[in-house]
Short mmCIF file of C-alpha atoms in Angstrom, two decimals:
data_model
loop_
_atom_site.label_atom_id
_atom_site.label_comp_id
_atom_site.label_asym_id
_atom_site.label_seq_id
_atom_site.Cartn_x
_atom_site.Cartn_y
_atom_site.Cartn_z
CA MET A 1375 -9.15 159.86 67.51
CA ILE A 1376 -11.11 163.03 66.86
CA ILE A 1377 -8.27 164.76 65.05
CA GLU A 1378 -7.61 161.66 62.98
CA ALA A 1379 -11.29 161.40 61.98
CA LEU A 1380 -11.52 165.09 61.04
CA GLY A 1381 -8.30 164.88 59.06
CA GLN A 1382 -9.80 162.09 56.94
CA LEU A 1383 -12.49 164.47 55.70
CA PRO A 1384 -10.38 167.16 53.96
CA GLU A 1385 -13.33 168.39 51.89
CA TYR A 1386 -14.86 169.86 55.05
CA HIS A 1387 -13.58 172.51 57.47
CA PHE A 1388 -14.01 171.93 61.20
CA LEU A 1389 -14.11 174.50 64.00
CA TRP A 1390 -13.39 172.90 67.38
CA LYS A 1391 -13.88 174.69 70.68
CA PHE A 1392 -11.36 173.23 73.13
CA GLU A 1393 -10.51 174.72 76.53
CA THR A 1394 -6.74 174.32 76.30
CA ASP A 1395 -4.22 174.75 73.54
CA LEU A 1396 -3.66 171.43 71.80
CA GLN A 1397 0.03 170.88 71.30
CA LEU A 1398 -0.62 168.63 68.30
CA ASN A 1399 -0.13 168.89 64.58
CA LEU A 1400 -3.60 169.65 63.32
CA PRO A 1401 -4.80 168.89 59.81
CA SER A 1402 -5.22 171.99 57.64
CA ASN A 1403 -9.02 171.60 57.74
CA VAL A 1404 -9.22 171.82 61.57
CA MET A 1405 -9.14 175.06 63.57
CA VAL A 1406 -9.04 174.85 67.37
CA ARG A 1407 -9.85 177.83 69.62
CA LYS A 1408 -10.80 178.32 73.26
CA TRP A 1409 -13.99 180.07 72.20
CA PHE A 1410 -16.21 180.34 69.12
CA PRO A 1411 -19.50 182.23 68.77
CA GLN A 1412 -21.54 179.02 68.60
CA ASN A 1413 -24.89 180.68 67.91
CA ASP A 1414 -23.46 182.71 65.02
CA ILE A 1415 -21.72 179.67 63.55
CA LEU A 1416 -24.89 177.60 63.69
CA ALA A 1417 -26.77 180.46 62.03
CA HIS A 1418 -24.30 180.57 59.12
CA ARG A 1419 -25.73 179.16 55.89
CA LYS A 1420 -22.59 177.10 55.19
CA THR A 1421 -22.69 175.18 58.48
CA LYS A 1422 -23.47 171.58 57.55
CA ALA A 1423 -23.33 169.72 60.88
CA PHE A 1424 -22.79 170.24 64.59
CA VAL A 1425 -20.70 167.87 66.70
CA THR A 1426 -21.91 168.33 70.26
CA HIS A 1427 -22.26 166.72 73.68
CA ALA A 1428 -26.01 167.32 73.19
CA GLY A 1429 -26.64 169.65 76.10
CA LEU A 1430 -30.09 171.22 76.10
CA LEU A 1431 -29.03 174.68 74.92
CA SER A 1432 -26.78 173.31 72.17
CA THR A 1433 -29.52 170.99 70.99
CA HIS A 1434 -32.08 173.80 70.93
CA GLU A 1435 -29.71 176.05 68.98
CA ALA A 1436 -29.03 173.32 66.42
CA VAL A 1437 -32.75 172.67 65.94
CA TRP A 1438 -33.52 176.40 65.75
CA TYR A 1439 -31.01 176.87 62.91
CA GLY A 1440 -31.76 173.52 61.23
CA VAL A 1441 -28.26 172.06 61.62
CA PRO A 1442 -28.06 168.24 61.88
CA ILE A 1443 -26.18 166.79 64.86
CA VAL A 1444 -23.43 164.29 65.53
CA GLY A 1445 -23.82 163.75 69.25
CA ILE A 1446 -21.31 162.44 71.77
CA PRO A 1447 -23.19 162.57 75.10
CA PHE A 1448 -21.39 162.20 78.42
CA ILE A 1449 -23.83 162.72 81.30
CA THR A 1450 -27.44 163.04 82.46
CA ASP A 1451 -29.75 164.95 80.12
CA GLN A 1452 -27.34 164.80 77.19
CA HIS A 1453 -28.30 161.17 76.51
CA ARG A 1454 -32.01 162.01 76.60
CA ASN A 1455 -31.62 165.11 74.41
CA LEU A 1456 -29.64 163.20 71.80
CA GLU A 1457 -32.02 160.23 71.87
CA ARG A 1458 -34.89 162.56 70.94
CA CYS A 1459 -32.88 163.88 68.02
CA VAL A 1460 -31.87 160.39 66.86
CA ARG A 1461 -35.52 159.25 66.98
CA LYS A 1462 -36.50 162.25 64.86
CA GLY A 1463 -33.83 161.32 62.32
CA VAL A 1464 -31.85 164.56 62.69
CA ALA A 1465 -28.79 163.19 64.52
CA ARG A 1466 -26.30 160.35 64.77
CA ARG A 1467 -24.98 159.07 68.09
CA VAL A 1468 -21.33 158.28 68.76
CA VAL A 1469 -20.84 156.39 72.02
CA PHE A 1470 -17.89 157.95 73.83
CA GLN A 1471 -16.83 154.77 75.60
CA THR A 1472 -16.50 152.83 72.32
CA MET A 1473 -15.64 155.71 70.00
CA SER A 1474 -13.01 155.18 67.33
CA SER A 1475 -11.79 157.35 64.47
CA ASP A 1476 -13.69 155.18 62.01
CA LYS A 1477 -16.97 155.38 63.97
CA LEU A 1478 -16.72 159.16 64.28
CA LYS A 1479 -15.77 159.57 60.63
CA GLN A 1480 -18.70 157.37 59.54
CA ALA A 1481 -21.19 159.33 61.68
CA LEU A 1482 -19.84 162.61 60.27
CA GLN A 1483 -20.04 161.34 56.70
CA ASP A 1484 -23.61 160.12 57.22
CA VAL A 1485 -24.80 163.45 58.58
CA LEU A 1486 -22.80 165.57 56.13
CA GLU A 1487 -23.59 163.62 52.97
CA ASP A 1488 -27.05 162.14 53.47
CA PRO A 1489 -29.60 164.88 52.69
CA LYS A 1490 -32.29 163.24 54.85
CA TYR A 1491 -30.65 164.62 58.02
CA ARG A 1492 -30.75 168.20 56.76
CA THR A 1493 -34.29 167.78 55.37
CA ARG A 1494 -35.64 166.34 58.63
CA MET A 1495 -33.83 168.97 60.70
CA ALA A 1496 -35.31 171.73 58.50
CA ALA A 1497 -38.77 170.32 59.25
CA GLN A 1498 -38.00 170.19 63.00
CA SER A 1499 -36.70 173.76 62.83
CA ALA A 1500 -39.90 174.95 61.18
CA LEU A 1501 -41.96 173.33 63.96
CA PHE A 1502 -39.72 174.75 66.67
CA ARG A 1503 -39.82 178.28 65.23
CA ASP A 1504 -43.60 178.29 64.82
CA GLN A 1505 -44.37 180.14 68.04
CA PRO A 1506 -46.80 182.93 68.87
CA GLU A 1507 -43.89 185.23 69.66
CA LYS A 1508 -40.13 185.20 69.40
CA PRO A 1509 -38.23 183.84 72.44
CA LEU A 1510 -36.60 187.22 73.06
CA ALA A 1511 -40.00 188.93 73.16
CA ARG A 1512 -41.22 186.26 75.62
CA ALA A 1513 -38.16 186.74 77.82
CA VAL A 1514 -38.64 190.52 77.83
CA TRP A 1515 -42.33 190.07 78.73
CA TRP A 1516 -41.47 187.86 81.74
CA ILE A 1517 -38.74 190.23 82.92
CA GLU A 1518 -41.22 193.09 82.74
CA TRP A 1519 -43.82 190.93 84.56
CA VAL A 1520 -41.39 190.40 87.44
CA LEU A 1521 -40.68 194.15 87.52
CA ARG A 1522 -44.43 194.91 87.57
CA HIS A 1523 -44.99 192.41 90.40
CA PRO A 1524 -41.88 192.59 92.59
CA ASN A 1525 -43.56 190.91 95.59
CA ALA A 1526 -45.15 188.01 93.70
CA THR A 1527 -44.10 184.60 94.96
CA GLU A 1528 -45.90 182.44 92.37
CA LEU A 1529 -42.72 181.81 90.38
CA GLU A 1530 -40.51 180.97 93.35
CA SER A 1531 -39.38 177.40 93.74
CA PRO A 1532 -40.97 175.60 96.71
CA VAL A 1533 -37.48 174.30 97.50
CA LEU A 1534 -36.69 177.73 98.97
CA LYS A 1535 -39.03 176.94 101.87
CA LEU A 1536 -37.72 173.44 102.64
CA GLY A 1537 -34.60 174.41 104.54
CA PHE A 1538 -31.04 173.12 104.19
CA LEU A 1539 -31.58 169.58 105.54
CA ARG A 1540 -34.56 168.70 103.34
CA THR A 1541 -33.31 170.54 100.27
CA ASN A 1542 -30.02 168.62 100.33
CA LEU A 1543 -31.67 165.33 101.34
CA VAL A 1544 -29.52 165.02 104.44
CA ASP A 1545 -32.16 162.80 106.08
CA VAL A 1546 -32.13 160.44 103.09
CA GLY A 1547 -28.33 160.34 103.13
CA ILE A 1548 -28.28 159.46 106.82
CA PHE A 1549 -30.86 156.73 106.25
CA LEU A 1550 -28.85 155.25 103.37
CA LEU A 1551 -25.68 155.31 105.47
CA CYS A 1552 -27.48 153.55 108.32
CA ILE A 1553 -28.57 150.58 106.16
CA PRO A 1554 -25.07 149.12 105.69
CA LEU A 1555 -24.17 150.09 109.28
CA VAL A 1556 -27.15 148.11 110.63
CA GLY A 1557 -26.19 145.23 108.34
CA VAL A 1558 -22.64 145.22 109.72
CA LEU A 1559 -23.92 145.34 113.32
CA VAL A 1560 -26.28 142.41 112.68
CA LEU A 1561 -23.46 140.39 111.10
CA MET A 1562 -21.15 141.18 114.02
CA ARG A 1563 -23.81 139.99 116.51
CA LEU A 1564 -24.30 136.77 114.55
CA VAL A 1565 -20.56 136.12 114.37
CA LEU A 1566 -20.03 136.84 118.09
CA ARG A 1567 -22.83 134.41 119.07
CA THR A 1568 -21.17 131.52 117.27
#
């Protein structure tokens, strides 16, 4: 479906990071590799859109560089990250479970050809970049802070002090397993009495 949708947009070139070698005939406008320098590609002035699962880092990179998104979320935070982008008008959602070549193609065309996505993403990028310092400078400062205060515990997660059982919610798991077990025992008692 994806290859078919991309092939129907020959006026655009697509770079697709895919973990294994696709043994398929690819359209001439599609290049598949196991790795691409995502940050550098998003920073390139000719990048028009970003098709992503909408993970937090990918979403932040797209906003930082002002690249509109076509999102296909799969799990957990990806749905929330993409929903924020859709509400801001900088992304289109494609639902994986009901995806078709036509739906993907339409979402791509909307984001690629409607200037409102790029305009709104540029505004979001400007807001995101307006920080008192660059992220790298902030990261360096915190690394140096940790080096200056090697025995400080203020940044440690309290989870470190909970122990294995509480950290992994073993007690909750046992409780949840006991509920159906108690239910089965009660049912067995009722059946044996009759």
